[in-house]
């Protein structure tokens, strides 16, 4: 069975604080993708990052960084120097390696972590 | 347009009525997905279309739910005899090849 767990339901921080959103996944597949999506109050789901299971290199994009560790089945997301505009619900997701020419399968989402950044 | 387009953005209907939700994927995208987002269940996969292949319907919660994709482009999700538990935001996503899924803004469905 495949499952994504985001244990933190809600997090509240003050602007400029660093914050880490946890994500733990379960899968029996040896090849898979991991994702983070952001859902701001306006409601649209915005893609942030995708990692495939072969690539454990951490990634940094501006104030965002991601730590992928297969040994602990975790794919954590850190926002450095948080800003009010970072307030949103963040979803971690998992997909199988798709059966159609390498395309991905459907996404399996965690329950999301609601991040509130206060000025 | 450049993104995934869903209509209507909001739909209010009475219990027992049928509803149709529409999704226009990004032009050229061969894969199309429907998801449902509700308070109690989070984001759930419903159905997946890839090219001309038979759709993956494994996420549909009951036989009241069906979907079709005409001409490999526009998709319609139909819910028959709606129930109050069908109230949710229905999201459509599309992609092609090995790219990440891009989502529409969703249809907020309210069953009275």
PDB file of C-alpha atoms in Angstrom:
ATOM      1  CA  UNK A   1       0.000   0.000   0.000  1.00  0.00           C
ATOM      2  CA  UNK A   2       1.108   3.538  -0.647  1.00  0.00           C
ATOM      3  CA  UNK A   3       0.673   6.227   1.942  1.00  0.00           C
ATOM      4  CA  UNK A   4       1.887   9.726   2.723  1.00  0.00           C
ATOM      5  CA  UNK A   5       1.862  11.055   6.262  1.00  0.00           C
ATOM      6  CA  UNK A   6       2.154  14.706   7.193  1.00  0.00           C
ATOM      7  CA  UNK A   7       2.012  14.577  10.941  1.00  0.00           C
ATOM      8  CA  UNK A   8       1.876  18.344  11.415  1.00  0.00           C
ATOM      9  CA  UNK A   9      -1.683  19.507  10.871  1.00  0.00           C
ATOM     10  CA  UNK A  10      -1.012  23.181  11.549  1.00  0.00           C
ATOM     11  CA  UNK A  11       2.090  25.241  12.178  1.00  0.00           C
ATOM     12  CA  UNK A  12       2.212  28.871  13.166  1.00  0.00           C
ATOM     13  CA  UNK A  13       5.420  30.915  13.003  1.00  0.00           C
ATOM     14  CA  UNK A  14       6.433  34.537  13.100  1.00  0.00           C
ATOM     15  CA  UNK A  15       7.867  36.114   9.991  1.00  0.00           C
ATOM     16  CA  UNK A  16      11.594  35.456   9.441  1.00  0.00           C
ATOM     17  CA  UNK A  17      11.538  32.228  11.383  1.00  0.00           C
ATOM     18  CA  UNK A  18      12.682  29.057   9.654  1.00  0.00           C
ATOM     19  CA  UNK A  19      10.121  26.255   9.460  1.00  0.00           C
ATOM     20  CA  UNK A  20      10.323  22.601   8.414  1.00  0.00           C
ATOM     21  CA  UNK A  21       7.340  20.650   7.140  1.00  0.00           C
ATOM     22  CA  UNK A  22       7.646  16.912   7.621  1.00  0.00           C
ATOM     23  CA  UNK A  23       6.625  14.230   5.146  1.00  0.00           C
ATOM     24  CA  UNK A  24       6.962  10.481   5.558  1.00  0.00           C
ATOM     25  CA  UNK A  25       5.917   8.070   2.841  1.00  0.00           C
ATOM     26  CA  UNK A  26       5.300   4.364   2.419  1.00  0.00           C
ATOM     27  CA  UNK A  27       5.622   2.440  -0.823  1.00  0.00           C
ATOM     28  CA  UNK A  28       6.729  -0.985  -1.968  1.00  0.00           C
ATOM     29  CA  UNK A  29       7.809   0.372  -5.338  1.00  0.00           C
ATOM     30  CA  UNK A  30      11.494   0.767  -6.037  1.00  0.00           C
ATOM     31  CA  UNK A  31      10.850   3.612  -8.457  1.00  0.00           C
ATOM     32  CA  UNK A  32       8.543   6.460  -7.583  1.00  0.00           C
ATOM     33  CA  UNK A  33       8.188  10.228  -7.509  1.00  0.00           C
ATOM     34  CA  UNK A  34       7.774  12.565  -4.560  1.00  0.00           C
ATOM     35  CA  UNK A  35       6.234  16.022  -4.763  1.00  0.00           C
ATOM     36  CA  UNK A  36       5.397  19.123  -2.802  1.00  0.00           C
ATOM     37  CA  UNK A  37       2.442  21.315  -3.751  1.00  0.00           C
ATOM     38  CA  UNK A  38       1.330  24.608  -2.224  1.00  0.00           C
ATOM     39  CA  UNK A  39      -2.328  25.593  -1.866  1.00  0.00           C
ATOM     40  CA  UNK A  40      -2.680  29.274  -0.932  1.00  0.00           C
ATOM     41  CA  UNK A  41      -5.979  30.670   0.380  1.00  0.00           C
ATOM     42  CA  UNK A  42      -7.093  31.303  -3.202  1.00  0.00           C
ATOM     43  CA  UNK A  43      -7.327  27.531  -3.616  1.00  0.00           C
ATOM     44  CA  UNK A  44      -5.220  26.583  -6.617  1.00  0.00           C
ATOM     45  CA  UNK A  45      -2.645  23.830  -6.214  1.00  0.00           C
ATOM     46  CA  UNK A  46       0.790  25.076  -7.195  1.00  0.00           C
ATOM     47  CA  UNK A  47       3.569  22.647  -8.036  1.00  0.00           C
ATOM     48  CA  UNK A  48       6.782  23.280  -6.081  1.00  0.00           C
ATOM     49  CA  UNK A  49       9.104  20.354  -6.629  1.00  0.00           C
ATOM     50  CA  UNK A  50       9.361  16.776  -7.831  1.00  0.00           C
ATOM     51  CA  UNK A  51      12.005  14.224  -6.942  1.00  0.00           C
ATOM     52  CA  UNK A  52      12.421  10.747  -8.370  1.00  0.00           C
ATOM     53  CA  UNK A  53      13.509   7.881  -6.184  1.00  0.00           C
ATOM     54  CA  UNK A  54      16.927   7.678  -7.826  1.00  0.00           C
ATOM     55  CA  UNK A  55      17.868  11.183  -6.866  1.00  0.00           C
ATOM     56  CA  UNK A  56      18.550  11.754  -3.180  1.00  0.00           C
ATOM     57  CA  UNK A  57      20.347  15.013  -3.702  1.00  0.00           C
ATOM     58  CA  UNK A  58      18.935  17.776  -1.599  1.00  0.00           C
ATOM     59  CA  UNK A  59      17.637  20.784  -3.462  1.00  0.00           C
ATOM     60  CA  UNK A  60      17.601  24.471  -2.698  1.00  0.00           C
ATOM     61  CA  UNK A  61      15.504  27.042  -4.517  1.00  0.00           C
ATOM     62  CA  UNK A  62      15.753  30.476  -2.998  1.00  0.00           C
ATOM     63  CA  UNK A  63      14.317  30.285   0.518  1.00  0.00           C
ATOM     64  CA  UNK A  64      13.007  26.750  -0.071  1.00  0.00           C
ATOM     65  CA  UNK A  65      14.969  23.566   0.443  1.00  0.00           C
ATOM     66  CA  UNK A  66      14.066  19.890   0.381  1.00  0.00           C
ATOM     67  CA  UNK A  67      15.713  16.987   2.172  1.00  0.00           C
ATOM     68  CA  UNK A  68      15.036  13.549   0.676  1.00  0.00           C
ATOM     69  CA  UNK A  69      16.198  10.559   2.721  1.00  0.00           C
ATOM     70  CA  UNK A  70      15.281   7.097   1.454  1.00  0.00           C
ATOM     71  CA  UNK A  71      16.662   5.474   4.604  1.00  0.00           C
ATOM     72  CA  UNK A  72      13.918   7.108   6.671  1.00  0.00           C
ATOM     73  CA  UNK A  73      11.343   7.413   3.834  1.00  0.00           C
ATOM     74  CA  UNK A  74      11.156  11.126   4.389  1.00  0.00           C
ATOM     75  CA  UNK A  75      10.951  14.138   2.109  1.00  0.00           C
ATOM     76  CA  UNK A  76      10.995  17.213   4.316  1.00  0.00           C
ATOM     77  CA  UNK A  77      10.538  20.798   3.199  1.00  0.00           C
ATOM     78  CA  UNK A  78      12.190  23.792   4.866  1.00  0.00           C
ATOM     79  CA  UNK A  79      11.320  27.427   4.367  1.00  0.00           C
ATOM     80  CA  UNK A  80      14.057  29.766   5.504  1.00  0.00           C
ATOM     81  CA  UNK A  81      13.200  33.268   6.722  1.00  0.00           C
ATOM     82  CA  UNK A  82       9.478  32.706   6.289  1.00  0.00           C
ATOM     83  CA  UNK A  83       7.238  35.446   4.930  1.00  0.00           C
ATOM     84  CA  UNK A  84       3.535  36.150   5.251  1.00  0.00           C
ATOM     85  CA  UNK A  85       3.081  35.138   1.598  1.00  0.00           C
ATOM     86  CA  UNK A  86       4.225  31.638   2.528  1.00  0.00           C
ATOM     87  CA  UNK A  87       0.968  31.133   4.445  1.00  0.00           C
ATOM     88  CA  UNK A  88      -0.776  28.236   2.730  1.00  0.00           C
ATOM     89  CA  UNK A  89      -1.549  24.552   3.010  1.00  0.00           C
ATOM     90  CA  UNK A  90       1.369  22.450   1.825  1.00  0.00           C
ATOM     91  CA  UNK A  91       0.836  18.965   0.479  1.00  0.00           C
ATOM     92  CA  UNK A  92       3.383  16.223   0.081  1.00  0.00           C
ATOM     93  CA  UNK A  93       2.513  13.590  -2.523  1.00  0.00           C
ATOM     94  CA  UNK A  94       3.760  10.314  -3.948  1.00  0.00           C
ATOM     95  CA  UNK A  95       3.225   8.696  -7.324  1.00  0.00           C
ATOM     96  CA  UNK A  96       4.206   5.466  -8.912  1.00  0.00           C
ATOM     97  CA  UNK A  97       6.372   5.358 -11.945  1.00  0.00           C
ATOM     98  CA  UNK A  98       3.605   5.320 -14.534  1.00  0.00           C
ATOM     99  CA  UNK A  99       2.941   2.424 -16.834  1.00  0.00           C
ATOM    100  CA  UNK A 100       2.834   4.605 -19.924  1.00  0.00           C
ATOM    101  CA  UNK A 101       6.301   5.329 -21.212  1.00  0.00           C
ATOM    102  CA  UNK A 102       7.636   6.559 -17.934  1.00  0.00           C
ATOM    103  CA  UNK A 103       4.881   9.047 -17.196  1.00  0.00           C
ATOM    104  CA  UNK A 104       3.834   9.250 -13.592  1.00  0.00           C
ATOM    105  CA  UNK A 105       0.725   7.678 -12.118  1.00  0.00           C
ATOM    106  CA  UNK A 106      -1.881   9.381 -10.005  1.00  0.00           C
ATOM    107  CA  UNK A 107      -0.797  11.376  -6.974  1.00  0.00           C
ATOM    108  CA  UNK A 108      -1.315  10.093  -3.455  1.00  0.00           C
ATOM    109  CA  UNK A 109      -1.484  13.069  -1.140  1.00  0.00           C
ATOM    110  CA  UNK A 110      -0.831  13.564   2.517  1.00  0.00           C
ATOM    111  CA  UNK A 111      -3.467  15.398   4.546  1.00  0.00           C
ATOM    112  CA  UNK A 112      -1.543  18.652   4.250  1.00  0.00           C
ATOM    113  CA  UNK A 113       0.077  21.036   6.718  1.00  0.00           C
ATOM    114  CA  UNK A 114      -1.450  24.445   7.182  1.00  0.00           C
ATOM    115  CA  UNK A 115       1.286  27.016   7.652  1.00  0.00           C
ATOM    116  CA  UNK A 116       0.435  30.415   9.080  1.00  0.00           C
ATOM    117  CA  UNK A 117       3.144  33.042   9.020  1.00  0.00           C
ATOM    118  CA  UNK A 118       2.354  36.040  11.195  1.00  0.00           C
ATOM    119  CA  UNK A 119       3.918  39.453  10.706  1.00  0.00           C
TER     120      UNK A 119
ATOM    121  CA  UNK B   1      -5.624  29.573 -22.227  1.00  0.00           C
ATOM    122  CA  UNK B   2      -2.338  28.389 -20.902  1.00  0.00           C
ATOM    123  CA  UNK B   3      -3.631  26.506 -17.868  1.00  0.00           C
ATOM    124  CA  UNK B   4      -6.122  23.817 -16.971  1.00  0.00           C
ATOM    125  CA  UNK B   5      -9.621  25.253 -17.127  1.00  0.00           C
ATOM    126  CA  UNK B   6     -12.535  23.929 -15.095  1.00  0.00           C
ATOM    127  CA  UNK B   7     -16.183  24.885 -15.215  1.00  0.00           C
ATOM    128  CA  UNK B   8     -18.314  25.801 -13.480  1.00  0.00           C
ATOM    129  CA  UNK B   9     -16.230  27.265 -10.678  1.00  0.00           C
ATOM    130  CA  UNK B  10     -19.138  26.788  -8.278  1.00  0.00           C
ATOM    131  CA  UNK B  11     -22.137  24.517  -8.445  1.00  0.00           C
ATOM    132  CA  UNK B  12     -25.002  24.300  -5.990  1.00  0.00           C
ATOM    133  CA  UNK B  13     -27.580  21.604  -6.524  1.00  0.00           C
ATOM    134  CA  UNK B  14     -30.226  19.664  -4.669  1.00  0.00           C
ATOM    135  CA  UNK B  15     -29.696  16.184  -3.373  1.00  0.00           C
ATOM    136  CA  UNK B  16     -30.695  13.603  -5.952  1.00  0.00           C
ATOM    137  CA  UNK B  17     -29.904  15.707  -9.000  1.00  0.00           C
ATOM    138  CA  UNK B  18     -27.221  14.829 -11.552  1.00  0.00           C
ATOM    139  CA  UNK B  19     -24.275  17.164 -12.138  1.00  0.00           C
ATOM    140  CA  UNK B  20     -21.627  17.472 -14.829  1.00  0.00           C
ATOM    141  CA  UNK B  21     -18.252  19.040 -14.239  1.00  0.00           C
ATOM    142  CA  UNK B  22     -15.987  19.976 -17.115  1.00  0.00           C
ATOM    143  CA  UNK B  23     -12.228  20.071 -17.513  1.00  0.00           C
ATOM    144  CA  UNK B  24     -10.215  21.543 -20.385  1.00  0.00           C
ATOM    145  CA  UNK B  25      -6.625  20.340 -20.033  1.00  0.00           C
ATOM    146  CA  UNK B  26      -3.553  22.170 -21.194  1.00  0.00           C
ATOM    147  CA  UNK B  27      -3.302  21.834 -24.964  1.00  0.00           C
ATOM    148  CA  UNK B  28      -1.241  18.825 -25.971  1.00  0.00           C
ATOM    149  CA  UNK B  29      -1.344  17.134 -22.590  1.00  0.00           C
ATOM    150  CA  UNK B  30      -2.098  13.449 -23.022  1.00  0.00           C
ATOM    151  CA  UNK B  31      -2.852  12.569 -19.404  1.00  0.00           C
ATOM    152  CA  UNK B  32      -5.801  13.906 -17.421  1.00  0.00           C
ATOM    153  CA  UNK B  33      -6.673  13.268 -13.773  1.00  0.00           C
ATOM    154  CA  UNK B  34      -9.658  13.994 -11.557  1.00  0.00           C
ATOM    155  CA  UNK B  35      -9.256  14.429  -7.807  1.00  0.00           C
ATOM    156  CA  UNK B  36     -11.635  15.364  -5.025  1.00  0.00           C
ATOM    157  CA  UNK B  37     -10.782  17.537  -2.050  1.00  0.00           C
ATOM    158  CA  UNK B  38     -13.052  17.357   0.953  1.00  0.00           C
ATOM    159  CA  UNK B  39     -12.616  18.326   4.596  1.00  0.00           C
ATOM    160  CA  UNK B  40     -12.828  14.848   5.962  1.00  0.00           C
ATOM    161  CA  UNK B  41     -10.879  12.955   3.305  1.00  0.00           C
ATOM    162  CA  UNK B  42      -8.247  15.372   2.031  1.00  0.00           C
ATOM    163  CA  UNK B  43      -7.211  15.061  -1.615  1.00  0.00           C
ATOM    164  CA  UNK B  44      -8.333  11.811  -3.239  1.00  0.00           C
ATOM    165  CA  UNK B  45      -7.657  10.437  -6.690  1.00  0.00           C
ATOM    166  CA  UNK B  46     -10.777   9.610  -8.691  1.00  0.00           C
ATOM    167  CA  UNK B  47      -9.919   8.677 -12.290  1.00  0.00           C
ATOM    168  CA  UNK B  48      -7.034   8.895 -14.770  1.00  0.00           C
ATOM    169  CA  UNK B  49      -7.045   9.084 -18.572  1.00  0.00           C
ATOM    170  CA  UNK B  50      -3.907   8.467 -20.611  1.00  0.00           C
ATOM    171  CA  UNK B  51      -4.136   8.917 -24.362  1.00  0.00           C
ATOM    172  CA  UNK B  52      -6.481   6.401 -25.964  1.00  0.00           C
ATOM    173  CA  UNK B  53      -6.007   3.771 -23.274  1.00  0.00           C
ATOM    174  CA  UNK B  54      -8.804   2.577 -21.033  1.00  0.00           C
ATOM    175  CA  UNK B  55      -9.082   4.916 -18.035  1.00  0.00           C
ATOM    176  CA  UNK B  56      -7.965   3.950 -14.543  1.00  0.00           C
ATOM    177  CA  UNK B  57     -11.224   4.187 -12.582  1.00  0.00           C
ATOM    178  CA  UNK B  58      -9.855   2.699  -9.389  1.00  0.00           C
ATOM    179  CA  UNK B  59     -10.507   5.842  -7.334  1.00  0.00           C
ATOM    180  CA  UNK B  60     -14.180   6.347  -8.155  1.00  0.00           C
ATOM    181  CA  UNK B  61     -16.094   6.044  -4.850  1.00  0.00           C
ATOM    182  CA  UNK B  62     -19.304   4.578  -6.264  1.00  0.00           C
ATOM    183  CA  UNK B  63     -21.069   3.717  -9.497  1.00  0.00           C
ATOM    184  CA  UNK B  64     -22.822   7.088  -9.331  1.00  0.00           C
ATOM    185  CA  UNK B  65     -19.549   8.595 -10.528  1.00  0.00           C
ATOM    186  CA  UNK B  66     -18.393   8.371 -14.125  1.00  0.00           C
ATOM    187  CA  UNK B  67     -16.147  10.311 -16.449  1.00  0.00           C
ATOM    188  CA  UNK B  68     -15.356  10.486 -20.086  1.00  0.00           C
ATOM    189  CA  UNK B  69     -12.778  12.193 -22.202  1.00  0.00           C
ATOM    190  CA  UNK B  70     -13.736  13.073 -25.735  1.00  0.00           C
ATOM    191  CA  UNK B  71     -11.197  13.344 -28.518  1.00  0.00           C
ATOM    192  CA  UNK B  72      -8.341  13.025 -26.088  1.00  0.00           C
ATOM    193  CA  UNK B  73      -8.977  16.514 -24.769  1.00  0.00           C
ATOM    194  CA  UNK B  74     -11.978  17.779 -22.780  1.00  0.00           C
ATOM    195  CA  UNK B  75     -13.218  15.622 -19.919  1.00  0.00           C
ATOM    196  CA  UNK B  76     -16.563  15.550 -18.126  1.00  0.00           C
ATOM    197  CA  UNK B  77     -17.061  14.124 -14.655  1.00  0.00           C
ATOM    198  CA  UNK B  78     -20.681  13.134 -13.998  1.00  0.00           C
ATOM    199  CA  UNK B  79     -22.202  12.466 -10.610  1.00  0.00           C
ATOM    200  CA  UNK B  80     -25.654  10.921 -10.663  1.00  0.00           C
ATOM    201  CA  UNK B  81     -28.202  11.148  -7.872  1.00  0.00           C
ATOM    202  CA  UNK B  82     -25.970  13.429  -5.818  1.00  0.00           C
ATOM    203  CA  UNK B  83     -25.680  12.930  -2.072  1.00  0.00           C
ATOM    204  CA  UNK B  84     -24.592  15.426   0.564  1.00  0.00           C
ATOM    205  CA  UNK B  85     -21.304  13.588   1.028  1.00  0.00           C
ATOM    206  CA  UNK B  86     -20.458  14.444  -2.590  1.00  0.00           C
ATOM    207  CA  UNK B  87     -19.965  18.072  -1.535  1.00  0.00           C
ATOM    208  CA  UNK B  88     -16.309  18.850  -2.200  1.00  0.00           C
ATOM    209  CA  UNK B  89     -13.946  20.662  -4.521  1.00  0.00           C
ATOM    210  CA  UNK B  90     -13.339  18.635  -7.662  1.00  0.00           C
ATOM    211  CA  UNK B  91      -9.914  19.220  -9.160  1.00  0.00           C
ATOM    212  CA  UNK B  92      -8.649  18.350 -12.605  1.00  0.00           C
ATOM    213  CA  UNK B  93      -4.984  18.041 -13.543  1.00  0.00           C
ATOM    214  CA  UNK B  94      -3.185  17.371 -16.797  1.00  0.00           C
ATOM    215  CA  UNK B  95       0.302  16.463 -17.864  1.00  0.00           C
ATOM    216  CA  UNK B  96       2.259  14.969 -20.697  1.00  0.00           C
ATOM    217  CA  UNK B  97       5.192  12.604 -20.736  1.00  0.00           C
ATOM    218  CA  UNK B  98       7.275  12.858 -17.634  1.00  0.00           C
ATOM    219  CA  UNK B  99       6.170  16.286 -16.492  1.00  0.00           C
ATOM    220  CA  UNK B 100       4.501  17.168 -13.175  1.00  0.00           C
ATOM    221  CA  UNK B 101       0.741  17.491 -13.037  1.00  0.00           C
ATOM    222  CA  UNK B 102      -0.704  20.972 -13.334  1.00  0.00           C
ATOM    223  CA  UNK B 103      -4.023  21.641 -11.657  1.00  0.00           C
ATOM    224  CA  UNK B 104      -7.061  23.721 -12.498  1.00  0.00           C
ATOM    225  CA  UNK B 105      -8.772  25.962  -9.959  1.00  0.00           C
ATOM    226  CA  UNK B 106     -11.413  23.344  -9.258  1.00  0.00           C
ATOM    227  CA  UNK B 107     -15.200  23.208  -9.110  1.00  0.00           C
ATOM    228  CA  UNK B 108     -16.727  23.722  -5.686  1.00  0.00           C
ATOM    229  CA  UNK B 109     -19.769  21.460  -5.500  1.00  0.00           C
ATOM    230  CA  UNK B 110     -22.361  21.986  -2.798  1.00  0.00           C
ATOM    231  CA  UNK B 111     -25.240  19.561  -2.357  1.00  0.00           C
ATOM    232  CA  UNK B 112     -28.210  20.957  -0.446  1.00  0.00           C
TER     233      UNK B 112
END
